[in-house]
Structure formats: structure tokens, C-alpha cells
Amino acid sequence: MASSSLSSSSSLFRRLAVLQLAVAATLILTLGGAQAQLQYDYYNETCPGVEDLVREALLAKFADDMTLPASLLRLHFHDCFAAGCDATIMLKSHNGTAQRDADPNATVRGYEAIEDVKAKVEESCPLTVSCADIMAMAARDAVNFTRGPAYQVETGRRDGNVSRKEDAERSLPPADGNVTVLTGYFAAQNLSMKDMTVLSAAHTIGVAHCSSFSNRLYNYTGAGDQDPALDPEYAKNLTAVCTPEHMASVQTLDQVSPTTFDTGYFQSVYNHRALLASDAALLEDSFTAPYVTLMATNASYAPAFFQDFSVSMLKMGRIAVRTGTDGEIRATCAIYVD
Ligand code: HEM
């Protein structure tokens, strides 16, 4: 009896010890997973030179298509805001349920360029470099190619394999949002009002379709009126090109220097020549207006804007990233997931 109770208590201890070990192992794994972070030159050992390879592949493409840099900058933003920077915007769905099928992504472009670059990277380093990292590098190269800052990107992201339309619909800020609304969308991603102001200046390059701002021209308050914040001459020019039959045509987001990454965006906003209501809104708020005004009126602050933009892009590039053993590295970015 005594021996049987001894043996049963020792087996209990053994089981407890095993349980303790299991808990410890889980803790180590969990903490290890949480600690895995992005870093500079993550591919130094596993795919040396990958950043140069990506840049060179893109430069050839940019030379062919001057509109591509803006597309790739936007693509990275739309990927990061919807469920994290994990390339799930690239995934396709037969049923129209993936992120790229969402309305806010209707005019997003650049998917093929990322796929082409990924194919080149796969030739040198199979199953090593994530699509999400290539997208972050591409956004940086796009900024730098258009004469913006040459910031370093962190790498080590892994790709997700679930892409939900709702994530994009819920997370991407609306073009008619005021500063309070926009701030909410950025705060949800742990980005500050300053990040929002600075990152909005990505609109220093690229275009918007007339349909994205036509309410400012024709039906601002629902009474067939125009947005009074628009410079009248600018509004007249826009009305001439964005006629109801031409809603699919595009206009440049920055009226000063639409293909150069500079402070021209702030000048456009400051002079009431912002195309989108979300950009114009930055001049109406007591926190964001001083930054816009400073950058628009004092050329000597341009390097400070470049520095701010680099910092905010780094922060945006960290949104809900998958690292360590989370996620996957796949050969093709744009596979069908249903
Ligand atoms: C503040 C919130 C933002 C709103 C409401 C917004 C909205 C928009 C809209 C409506 C367009 C034009 C879509 C079209 O008509 O085709 C656009 C274009 C663009 N957006 Fe944003 N955006 C925001 C922030 C950002 C950020 C943070 C970035 C990047 C860091 C970015 C990068 C771009 C670029 C580069 C384009 C031009 C794309 C092209 O030419 O293909 N945007 N954005």
C-alpha cells in the first residue's frame, strides 16, 4: 500500500515535471516568437546583395513606366494597413474575397512588378526572401528613385496566407475623411498624428482618379455645391477635365512637382490645391496645419521632412509583421487562396 502510494506520488511528480518542462518550452517559444524582430540586412548571410538585385530590377521597370514608383509606394501602404505588412494584398481569390478585391484597393497597381522582381530574387535565392520584404524595399526604391530620401529598410518579414477583403475595407482611410477620422485610422495602427501628416505627403507623387474627389467639385454637402476650401481657379480647371463622362481619368496629387518626391505636396495643400479632401483637411486642423505650413513655406526644412518620412515609413513597415516561425516564404507572391 505504502509502496503503491509512493510509486503513484512519484509518477505524479514525474508528470508534474513533464508538465513544467512543457510550460517552460511553450514560454520560451512564445517569448522567442515575440522577440523575433525586423532588422537591417536580415538577408546578409542567406541572400547577400538582394537589396541591390531588387533595386536594379526596379530601376529598369521605372525607366519603362514613370507611374510605377507611386503605385509601389501605395501598394506597400495598403498591404501594411490591412492585417499587417505581410504581402496578403498580393493574394488572389476566385470568389472576390481577397484584400485586392476590396473597394479601397480598386485602383491599386504594381502587383505584376512585385511578382517579376520576386521571380528574379527566386532565381538567386529560392524560398528565402519574403514578398513582404520585397514590397518594403520597392516602396523605398520608389521614394528614392523619385529623388526622395534613401532610407534603410528593415527586413525579416514573412508572408501571410490569408487575405480578407474586410481587412482592407475596415483599415484603409477614406479619401473624404477629416483629420479626426484619419487620425483614428492611423492610431489603430499605432501611428501618430505626425506620422499621418508626414506619410500623407507620399501624395507628392502619383495620381488620383476624378471619381476619388468629384464630390468636392459637384456635390460637397449633398446640395450640388463645391468644396469652399478649393482654390477657385484650380477647381475650375478640375471641373473642365473631370466631367461626368470622364470620371475614370486621372489628375496628379501634387500640383507643383508631381513626379518628384519633395515638399511640393505641402505647397499644394497650403495653396488650397490639394486634390483629395483628406489632404486638404491637414490645413484645417490646429495640430497638422503648422507642419504643412512650415514645410510649404520654408525650403530649408525639406531635409527634416525627408528625415521624418524615413522614420514614419520605418514605423509603418513594422505594422503587425510576421517574423520568426510565423508566416511563410513562398515562391510566388500572387497565388490564389480560394
Ligand atoms: C491619409 C490617408 C490617405 C488617404 C485617404 C489616401 C487616399 C488615396 C487615394 C483616394 C488615392 C487615389 C486613388 C485613385 O483615385 O486612384 C491615393 C493615391 C496614392 N496614395 Fe494615398 N491615401 C492616404 C495615405 C497614403 C499613404 C500613407 C501613402 C504611402 C505612404 C499613400 C500613397 C499614395 C500614392 C503614392 C498614391 C498614388 C498612386 C498612383 O499614382 O498609382 N497614401 N491615396
CSV table of C-alpha atoms and ligand atoms in Angstrom, one decimal:
chain,number,residue,atom,x,y,z
A,1,MET,CA,0.0,0.0,0.0
A,2,ALA,CA,2.8,2.3,1.1
A,3,SER,CA,4.9,1.4,-1.9
A,4,SER,CA,2.0,1.8,-4.3
A,5,SER,CA,1.2,5.3,-2.9
A,6,LEU,CA,4.9,6.1,-3.1
A,7,SER,CA,5.0,5.0,-6.7
A,8,SER,CA,1.8,6.8,-7.6
A,9,SER,CA,3.1,10.0,-6.0
A,10,SER,CA,6.5,9.7,-7.7
A,11,SER,CA,4.7,9.2,-11.0
A,12,LEU,CA,2.6,12.3,-10.2
A,13,PHE,CA,5.9,14.2,-9.6
A,14,ARG,CA,7.2,12.9,-12.9
A,15,ARG,CA,4.1,14.1,-14.7
A,16,LEU,CA,4.3,17.4,-12.9
A,17,ALA,CA,7.9,17.7,-14.0
A,18,VAL,CA,7.0,16.9,-17.6
A,19,LEU,CA,4.2,19.5,-17.4
A,20,GLN,CA,6.6,22.1,-16.0
A,21,LEU,CA,9.0,21.4,-18.9
A,22,ALA,CA,6.2,21.7,-21.4
A,23,VAL,CA,5.1,25.1,-19.9
A,24,ALA,CA,8.7,26.3,-19.9
A,25,ALA,CA,9.2,25.2,-23.5
A,26,THR,CA,6.0,27.0,-24.5
A,27,LEU,CA,7.1,30.1,-22.7
A,28,ILE,CA,10.5,30.1,-24.4
A,29,LEU,CA,8.8,29.6,-27.8
A,30,THR,CA,6.3,32.3,-27.1
A,31,LEU,CA,8.8,34.8,-25.9
A,32,GLY,CA,11.2,33.8,-28.6
A,33,GLY,CA,8.4,34.4,-31.2
A,34,ALA,CA,7.6,37.8,-29.6
A,35,GLN,CA,11.3,38.7,-29.6
A,36,ALA,CA,11.9,37.9,-33.2
A,37,GLN,CA,12.1,41.4,-34.8
A,38,LEU,CA,12.9,43.0,-38.0
A,39,GLN,CA,16.5,44.0,-38.5
A,40,TYR,CA,18.7,45.7,-41.0
A,41,ASP,CA,20.4,43.4,-43.5
A,42,TYR,CA,18.5,40.4,-42.4
A,43,TYR,CA,19.5,38.6,-45.7
A,44,ASN,CA,23.2,39.3,-45.4
A,45,GLU,CA,24.0,35.7,-44.9
A,46,THR,CA,21.1,34.0,-46.7
A,47,CYS,CA,20.8,36.2,-49.8
A,48,PRO,CA,23.6,38.7,-50.0
A,49,GLY,CA,23.1,41.5,-52.4
A,50,VAL,CA,19.3,41.0,-52.5
A,51,GLU,CA,18.6,44.7,-52.0
A,52,ASP,CA,20.8,45.7,-54.9
A,53,LEU,CA,19.1,43.0,-57.0
A,54,VAL,CA,15.7,44.4,-56.2
A,55,ARG,CA,16.7,47.9,-56.8
A,56,GLU,CA,18.3,47.1,-60.2
A,57,ALA,CA,15.3,45.1,-61.3
A,58,LEU,CA,13.0,48.0,-60.4
A,59,LEU,CA,15.2,50.7,-62.0
A,60,ALA,CA,14.7,49.0,-65.3
A,61,LYS,CA,11.0,49.0,-64.7
A,62,PHE,CA,10.8,52.6,-63.6
A,63,ALA,CA,12.6,53.6,-66.7
A,64,ASP,CA,9.8,52.0,-68.7
A,65,ASP,CA,6.9,53.2,-66.6
A,66,MET,CA,7.2,56.5,-64.8
A,67,THR,CA,3.9,55.9,-63.0
A,68,LEU,CA,5.2,52.7,-61.3
A,69,PRO,CA,7.0,54.3,-58.3
A,70,ALA,CA,3.8,55.9,-57.0
A,71,SER,CA,2.0,52.6,-57.4
A,72,LEU,CA,4.5,50.6,-55.4
A,73,LEU,CA,4.6,53.1,-52.6
A,74,ARG,CA,0.9,52.9,-52.3
A,75,LEU,CA,0.9,49.1,-52.6
A,76,HIS,CA,3.1,48.8,-49.5
A,77,PHE,CA,0.9,51.2,-47.6
A,78,HIS,CA,-2.3,49.3,-48.5
A,79,ASP,CA,-0.6,46.0,-47.6
A,80,CYS,CA,0.6,47.2,-44.2
A,81,PHE,CA,-2.7,48.8,-43.1
A,82,ALA,CA,-4.8,45.7,-43.9
A,83,ALA,CA,-3.7,43.0,-41.5
A,84,GLY,CA,0.0,44.0,-41.5
A,85,CYS,CA,2.9,44.2,-43.8
A,86,ASP,CA,2.7,40.5,-44.9
A,87,ALA,CA,2.1,40.7,-48.6
A,88,THR,CA,-1.5,39.4,-48.2
A,89,ILE,CA,-2.6,42.2,-50.6
A,90,MET,CA,-0.9,40.2,-53.3
A,91,LEU,CA,-3.0,37.1,-52.7
A,92,LYS,CA,-5.9,36.3,-55.2
A,93,SER,CA,-9.4,34.9,-54.7
A,94,HIS,CA,-11.6,33.3,-57.3
A,95,ASN,CA,-14.6,34.5,-55.2
A,96,GLY,CA,-13.6,38.1,-54.9
A,97,THR,CA,-13.0,37.9,-51.2
A,98,ALA,CA,-9.3,38.8,-51.0
A,99,GLN,CA,-7.9,42.2,-50.0
A,100,ARG,CA,-7.3,43.2,-53.5
A,101,ASP,CA,-11.0,42.8,-54.3
A,102,ALA,CA,-11.9,45.5,-51.7
A,103,ASP,CA,-13.1,48.9,-53.0
A,104,PRO,CA,-10.2,50.9,-51.4
A,105,ASN,CA,-7.9,48.7,-53.5
A,106,ALA,CA,-9.8,49.0,-56.8
A,107,THR,CA,-7.2,51.3,-58.3
A,108,VAL,CA,-4.1,49.8,-56.6
A,109,ARG,CA,-1.4,48.8,-59.2
A,110,GLY,CA,2.0,47.3,-59.2
A,111,TYR,CA,1.2,43.7,-58.4
A,112,GLU,CA,2.9,42.4,-61.5
A,113,ALA,CA,6.1,44.4,-60.9
A,114,ILE,CA,6.5,42.9,-57.4
A,115,GLU,CA,5.9,39.4,-58.9
A,116,ASP,CA,8.5,40.0,-61.6
A,117,VAL,CA,11.1,41.1,-59.0
A,118,LYS,CA,10.2,38.2,-56.8
A,119,ALA,CA,10.8,35.8,-59.7
A,120,LYS,CA,14.3,37.3,-60.2
A,121,VAL,CA,15.1,37.0,-56.5
A,122,GLU,CA,13.9,33.4,-56.5
A,123,GLU,CA,16.4,32.6,-59.3
A,124,SER,CA,19.3,33.6,-56.9
A,125,CYS,CA,17.8,32.7,-53.5
A,126,PRO,CA,15.0,30.2,-53.7
A,127,LEU,CA,12.4,30.3,-50.9
A,128,THR,CA,14.4,32.8,-48.9
A,129,VAL,CA,13.2,36.4,-49.3
A,130,SER,CA,9.6,37.2,-48.4
A,131,CYS,CA,7.2,39.1,-50.8
A,132,ALA,CA,6.5,41.5,-47.9
A,133,ASP,CA,10.2,42.4,-47.7
A,134,ILE,CA,10.4,42.9,-51.4
A,135,MET,CA,7.4,45.2,-51.2
A,136,ALA,CA,9.0,47.3,-48.4
A,137,MET,CA,12.2,47.5,-50.4
A,138,ALA,CA,10.2,48.5,-53.5
A,139,ALA,CA,8.5,51.3,-51.6
A,140,ARG,CA,11.9,52.6,-50.5
A,141,ASP,CA,13.3,52.4,-54.0
A,142,ALA,CA,10.3,54.2,-55.4
A,143,VAL,CA,10.8,57.1,-53.0
A,144,ASN,CA,14.5,57.2,-53.7
A,145,PHE,CA,14.1,56.9,-57.5
A,146,THR,CA,11.8,60.0,-57.5
A,147,ARG,CA,14.5,61.9,-55.6
A,148,GLY,CA,13.2,61.3,-52.1
A,149,PRO,CA,15.3,60.1,-49.1
A,150,ALA,CA,17.4,56.9,-49.3
A,151,TYR,CA,16.4,55.4,-46.0
A,152,GLN,CA,17.4,51.9,-45.0
A,153,VAL,CA,14.6,49.3,-44.7
A,154,GLU,CA,14.3,46.7,-42.0
A,155,THR,CA,13.8,43.1,-43.2
A,156,GLY,CA,12.9,39.7,-41.9
A,157,ARG,CA,9.1,39.9,-42.6
A,158,ARG,CA,7.4,36.7,-43.5
A,159,ASP,CA,4.2,36.4,-45.6
A,160,GLY,CA,0.7,35.7,-44.6
A,161,ASN,CA,-1.6,33.3,-46.5
A,162,VAL,CA,-5.0,34.5,-45.5
A,163,SER,CA,-6.4,37.6,-47.3
A,164,ARG,CA,-9.7,39.1,-46.4
A,165,LYS,CA,-11.5,41.8,-48.2
A,166,GLU,CA,-12.9,43.1,-44.9
A,167,ASP,CA,-9.5,43.8,-43.5
A,168,ALA,CA,-8.8,46.3,-46.3
A,169,GLU,CA,-12.4,47.8,-46.1
A,170,ARG,CA,-12.1,48.3,-42.4
A,171,SER,CA,-8.5,49.6,-42.2
A,172,LEU,CA,-7.9,51.9,-45.2
A,173,PRO,CA,-8.6,55.6,-44.5
A,174,PRO,CA,-11.4,57.3,-46.7
A,175,ALA,CA,-10.4,60.0,-49.1
A,176,ASP,CA,-13.1,62.3,-47.7
A,177,GLY,CA,-12.0,61.8,-44.1
A,178,ASN,CA,-11.3,64.8,-41.9
A,179,VAL,CA,-8.4,64.9,-39.5
A,180,THR,CA,-10.3,63.3,-36.6
A,181,VAL,CA,-11.4,60.4,-38.8
A,182,LEU,CA,-7.9,60.0,-40.4
A,183,THR,CA,-6.2,60.1,-37.0
A,184,GLY,CA,-8.4,57.2,-35.9
A,185,TYR,CA,-7.3,55.0,-38.8
A,186,PHE,CA,-3.6,55.8,-38.1
A,187,ALA,CA,-4.0,55.4,-34.4
A,188,ALA,CA,-5.4,51.9,-35.0
A,189,GLN,CA,-2.0,51.0,-36.5
A,190,ASN,CA,-0.1,52.7,-33.6
A,191,LEU,CA,0.8,55.6,-35.9
A,192,SER,CA,0.7,59.1,-34.6
A,193,MET,CA,-0.9,62.3,-36.0
A,194,LYS,CA,2.6,63.3,-37.0
A,195,ASP,CA,3.1,60.0,-38.8
A,196,MET,CA,-0.2,60.6,-40.6
A,197,THR,CA,0.7,64.1,-41.7
A,198,VAL,CA,4.2,63.0,-42.8
A,199,LEU,CA,3.0,59.9,-44.6
A,200,SER,CA,0.2,61.7,-46.4
A,201,ALA,CA,3.0,63.5,-48.2
A,202,ALA,CA,3.5,60.3,-50.1
A,203,HIS,CA,1.0,62.1,-52.3
A,204,THR,CA,3.9,64.2,-53.6
A,205,ILE,CA,3.9,61.6,-56.4
A,206,GLY,CA,1.2,59.8,-58.2
A,207,VAL,CA,-2.4,60.4,-59.3
A,208,ALA,CA,-6.0,60.1,-58.3
A,209,HIS,CA,-9.0,59.3,-60.4
A,210,CYS,CA,-11.6,62.0,-60.8
A,211,SER,CA,-14.1,59.7,-59.0
A,212,SER,CA,-11.9,59.9,-55.8
A,213,PHE,CA,-12.5,63.7,-55.4
A,214,SER,CA,-15.5,64.5,-57.7
A,215,ASN,CA,-17.8,65.2,-54.7
A,216,ARG,CA,-15.5,68.2,-53.9
A,217,LEU,CA,-16.4,69.6,-57.3
A,218,TYR,CA,-20.0,68.7,-57.7
A,219,ASN,CA,-21.7,67.7,-54.5
A,220,TYR,CA,-19.7,68.6,-51.5
A,221,THR,CA,-22.5,68.8,-48.9
A,222,GLY,CA,-25.1,66.9,-50.9
A,223,ALA,CA,-26.6,70.2,-52.3
A,224,GLY,CA,-24.8,70.2,-55.6
A,225,ASP,CA,-22.1,72.5,-54.3
A,226,GLN,CA,-18.3,72.8,-54.4
A,227,ASP,CA,-15.8,72.4,-51.5
A,228,PRO,CA,-15.2,76.1,-50.5
A,229,ALA,CA,-11.6,75.1,-49.4
A,230,LEU,CA,-10.7,74.6,-53.1
A,231,ASP,CA,-8.8,77.4,-54.8
A,232,PRO,CA,-11.4,78.7,-57.3
A,233,GLU,CA,-9.1,78.6,-60.3
A,234,TYR,CA,-7.9,75.2,-59.5
A,235,ALA,CA,-11.5,74.0,-59.0
A,236,LYS,CA,-12.4,75.4,-62.4
A,237,ASN,CA,-9.5,73.6,-64.1
A,238,LEU,CA,-10.5,70.3,-62.4
A,239,THR,CA,-14.2,70.7,-63.4
A,240,ALA,CA,-13.1,71.1,-67.0
A,241,VAL,CA,-11.2,67.8,-67.1
A,242,CYS,CA,-13.2,65.8,-64.6
A,243,THR,CA,-16.5,66.0,-66.4
A,244,PRO,CA,-19.1,63.4,-65.5
A,245,GLU,CA,-18.2,61.3,-68.6
A,246,HIS,CA,-14.5,61.4,-67.6
A,247,MET,CA,-14.6,60.2,-64.0
A,248,ALA,CA,-12.0,57.4,-64.9
A,249,SER,CA,-9.4,59.9,-65.9
A,250,VAL,CA,-6.6,60.9,-63.5
A,251,GLN,CA,-5.1,64.1,-62.1
A,252,THR,CA,-1.8,64.5,-60.3
A,253,LEU,CA,-2.0,64.6,-56.5
A,254,ASP,CA,0.8,67.2,-56.2
A,255,GLN,CA,0.3,70.3,-58.5
A,256,VAL,CA,3.8,71.6,-58.0
A,257,SER,CA,6.1,68.7,-58.9
A,258,PRO,CA,4.0,65.6,-59.5
A,259,THR,CA,6.8,63.2,-60.4
A,260,THR,CA,9.4,64.4,-57.8
A,261,PHE,CA,9.4,63.3,-54.2
A,262,ASP,CA,9.7,66.7,-52.4
A,263,THR,CA,7.8,69.3,-50.4
A,264,GLY,CA,5.6,70.2,-53.4
A,265,TYR,CA,2.8,68.3,-51.8
A,266,PHE,CA,2.8,70.6,-48.8
A,267,GLN,CA,2.8,73.6,-51.2
A,268,SER,CA,-0.2,72.2,-53.0
A,269,VAL,CA,-2.1,71.7,-49.7
A,270,TYR,CA,-1.1,75.1,-48.3
A,271,ASN,CA,-2.3,76.8,-51.5
A,272,HIS,CA,-5.7,75.1,-51.4
A,273,ARG,CA,-4.7,73.0,-54.4
A,274,ALA,CA,-4.9,69.6,-52.7
A,275,LEU,CA,-6.7,67.1,-54.8
A,276,LEU,CA,-8.2,64.9,-52.1
A,277,ALA,CA,-10.3,66.1,-49.2
A,278,SER,CA,-8.1,64.1,-46.8
A,279,ASP,CA,-5.1,66.1,-48.0
A,280,ALA,CA,-6.9,69.4,-47.8
A,281,ALA,CA,-8.1,68.5,-44.3
A,282,LEU,CA,-4.5,68.7,-43.0
A,283,LEU,CA,-4.6,72.5,-43.4
A,284,GLU,CA,-7.8,72.8,-41.3
A,285,ASP,CA,-6.5,71.2,-38.1
A,286,SER,CA,-4.5,73.0,-35.4
A,287,PHE,CA,-2.1,70.2,-35.0
A,288,THR,CA,-1.4,69.3,-38.6
A,289,ALA,CA,-1.6,72.8,-40.2
A,290,PRO,CA,1.6,74.1,-38.6
A,291,TYR,CA,3.6,71.2,-40.1
A,292,VAL,CA,2.1,71.7,-43.6
A,293,THR,CA,2.7,75.4,-43.4
A,294,LEU,CA,6.3,75.0,-42.2
A,295,MET,CA,7.2,72.5,-45.0
A,296,ALA,CA,5.3,74.6,-47.6
A,297,THR,CA,6.9,77.9,-46.8
A,298,ASN,CA,10.4,77.1,-45.8
A,299,ALA,CA,12.6,75.2,-48.2
A,300,SER,CA,15.3,74.8,-45.6
A,301,TYR,CA,13.0,72.3,-43.8
A,302,ALA,CA,13.0,69.8,-46.7
A,303,PRO,CA,15.7,67.6,-45.1
A,304,ALA,CA,13.7,67.5,-41.9
A,305,PHE,CA,10.7,66.2,-43.9
A,306,PHE,CA,12.9,63.6,-45.6
A,307,GLN,CA,14.1,62.5,-42.1
A,308,ASP,CA,10.5,62.4,-40.7
A,309,PHE,CA,9.3,60.5,-43.7
A,310,SER,CA,12.0,57.9,-43.3
A,311,VAL,CA,11.1,57.4,-39.7
A,312,SER,CA,7.4,57.1,-40.3
A,313,MET,CA,7.9,54.7,-43.2
A,314,LEU,CA,10.0,52.5,-40.9
A,315,LYS,CA,7.2,52.6,-38.3
A,316,MET,CA,4.6,51.8,-41.0
A,317,GLY,CA,6.8,48.9,-42.2
A,318,ARG,CA,6.6,47.3,-38.8
A,319,ILE,CA,2.8,47.1,-38.6
A,320,ALA,CA,1.8,43.5,-37.5
A,321,VAL,CA,4.7,41.9,-39.2
A,322,ARG,CA,5.2,38.1,-39.1
A,323,THR,CA,8.7,37.1,-38.1
A,324,GLY,CA,10.5,34.0,-36.8
A,325,THR,CA,8.4,30.9,-37.4
A,326,ASP,CA,5.2,32.9,-38.1
A,327,GLY,CA,4.0,33.1,-41.7
A,328,GLU,CA,5.8,31.6,-44.7
A,329,ILE,CA,8.2,32.3,-47.5
A,330,ARG,CA,6.6,31.2,-50.8
A,331,ALA,CA,7.9,31.1,-54.3
A,332,THR,CA,5.1,33.2,-55.8
A,333,CYS,CA,3.5,36.2,-54.2
A,334,ALA,CA,0.2,36.3,-56.0
A,335,ILE,CA,-1.2,32.8,-55.6
A,336,TYR,CA,-4.9,32.0,-55.4
A,337,VAL,CA,-6.0,31.2,-51.8
A,338,ASP,CA,-9.6,30.2,-52.7
B,1,HEM,C1,-4.1,59.8,-45.1
B,1,HEM,C2,-4.8,58.8,-45.6
B,1,HEM,C3,-4.8,58.5,-47.0
B,1,HEM,C4,-5.8,58.5,-47.9
B,1,HEM,C5,-7.3,58.9,-47.5
B,1,HEM,C6,-5.4,58.2,-49.2
B,1,HEM,C7,-6.2,58.1,-50.3
B,1,HEM,C8,-5.7,58.0,-51.6
B,1,HEM,C9,-6.5,58.0,-52.8
B,1,HEM,C10,-8.0,58.2,-52.8
B,1,HEM,C11,-5.7,57.9,-53.8
B,1,HEM,C12,-6.1,57.9,-55.3
B,1,HEM,C13,-6.8,56.6,-55.7
B,1,HEM,C14,-7.3,56.8,-57.1
B,1,HEM,O1,-8.2,57.6,-57.3
B,1,HEM,O2,-6.8,56.0,-58.0
B,1,HEM,C15,-4.3,57.7,-53.3
B,1,HEM,C16,-3.2,57.6,-54.1
B,1,HEM,C17,-2.0,57.4,-53.6
B,1,HEM,N1,-1.6,57.2,-52.3
B,1,HEM,FE1,-2.8,57.6,-50.7
B,1,HEM,N2,-4.0,57.9,-49.1
B,1,HEM,C18,-3.6,58.1,-47.8
B,1,HEM,C19,-2.4,57.9,-47.3
B,1,HEM,C20,-1.3,57.4,-48.1
B,1,HEM,C21,-0.1,56.9,-47.6
B,1,HEM,C22,0.2,56.8,-46.1
B,1,HEM,C23,0.7,56.6,-48.6
B,1,HEM,C24,2.1,56.0,-48.6
B,1,HEM,C25,2.9,56.0,-47.6
B,1,HEM,C26,0.0,56.8,-49.8
B,1,HEM,C27,0.4,56.7,-51.1
B,1,HEM,C28,-0.3,57.0,-52.2
B,1,HEM,C29,0.3,57.1,-53.5
B,1,HEM,C30,1.8,57.1,-53.9
B,1,HEM,C31,-0.8,57.4,-54.4
B,1,HEM,C32,-0.7,57.5,-55.9
B,1,HEM,C33,-0.8,56.1,-56.5
B,1,HEM,C34,-0.6,56.0,-58.0
B,1,HEM,O3,-0.3,57.0,-58.7
B,1,HEM,O4,-0.9,54.9,-58.6
B,1,HEM,N3,-1.3,57.3,-49.4
B,1,HEM,N4,-4.4,57.8,-52.0
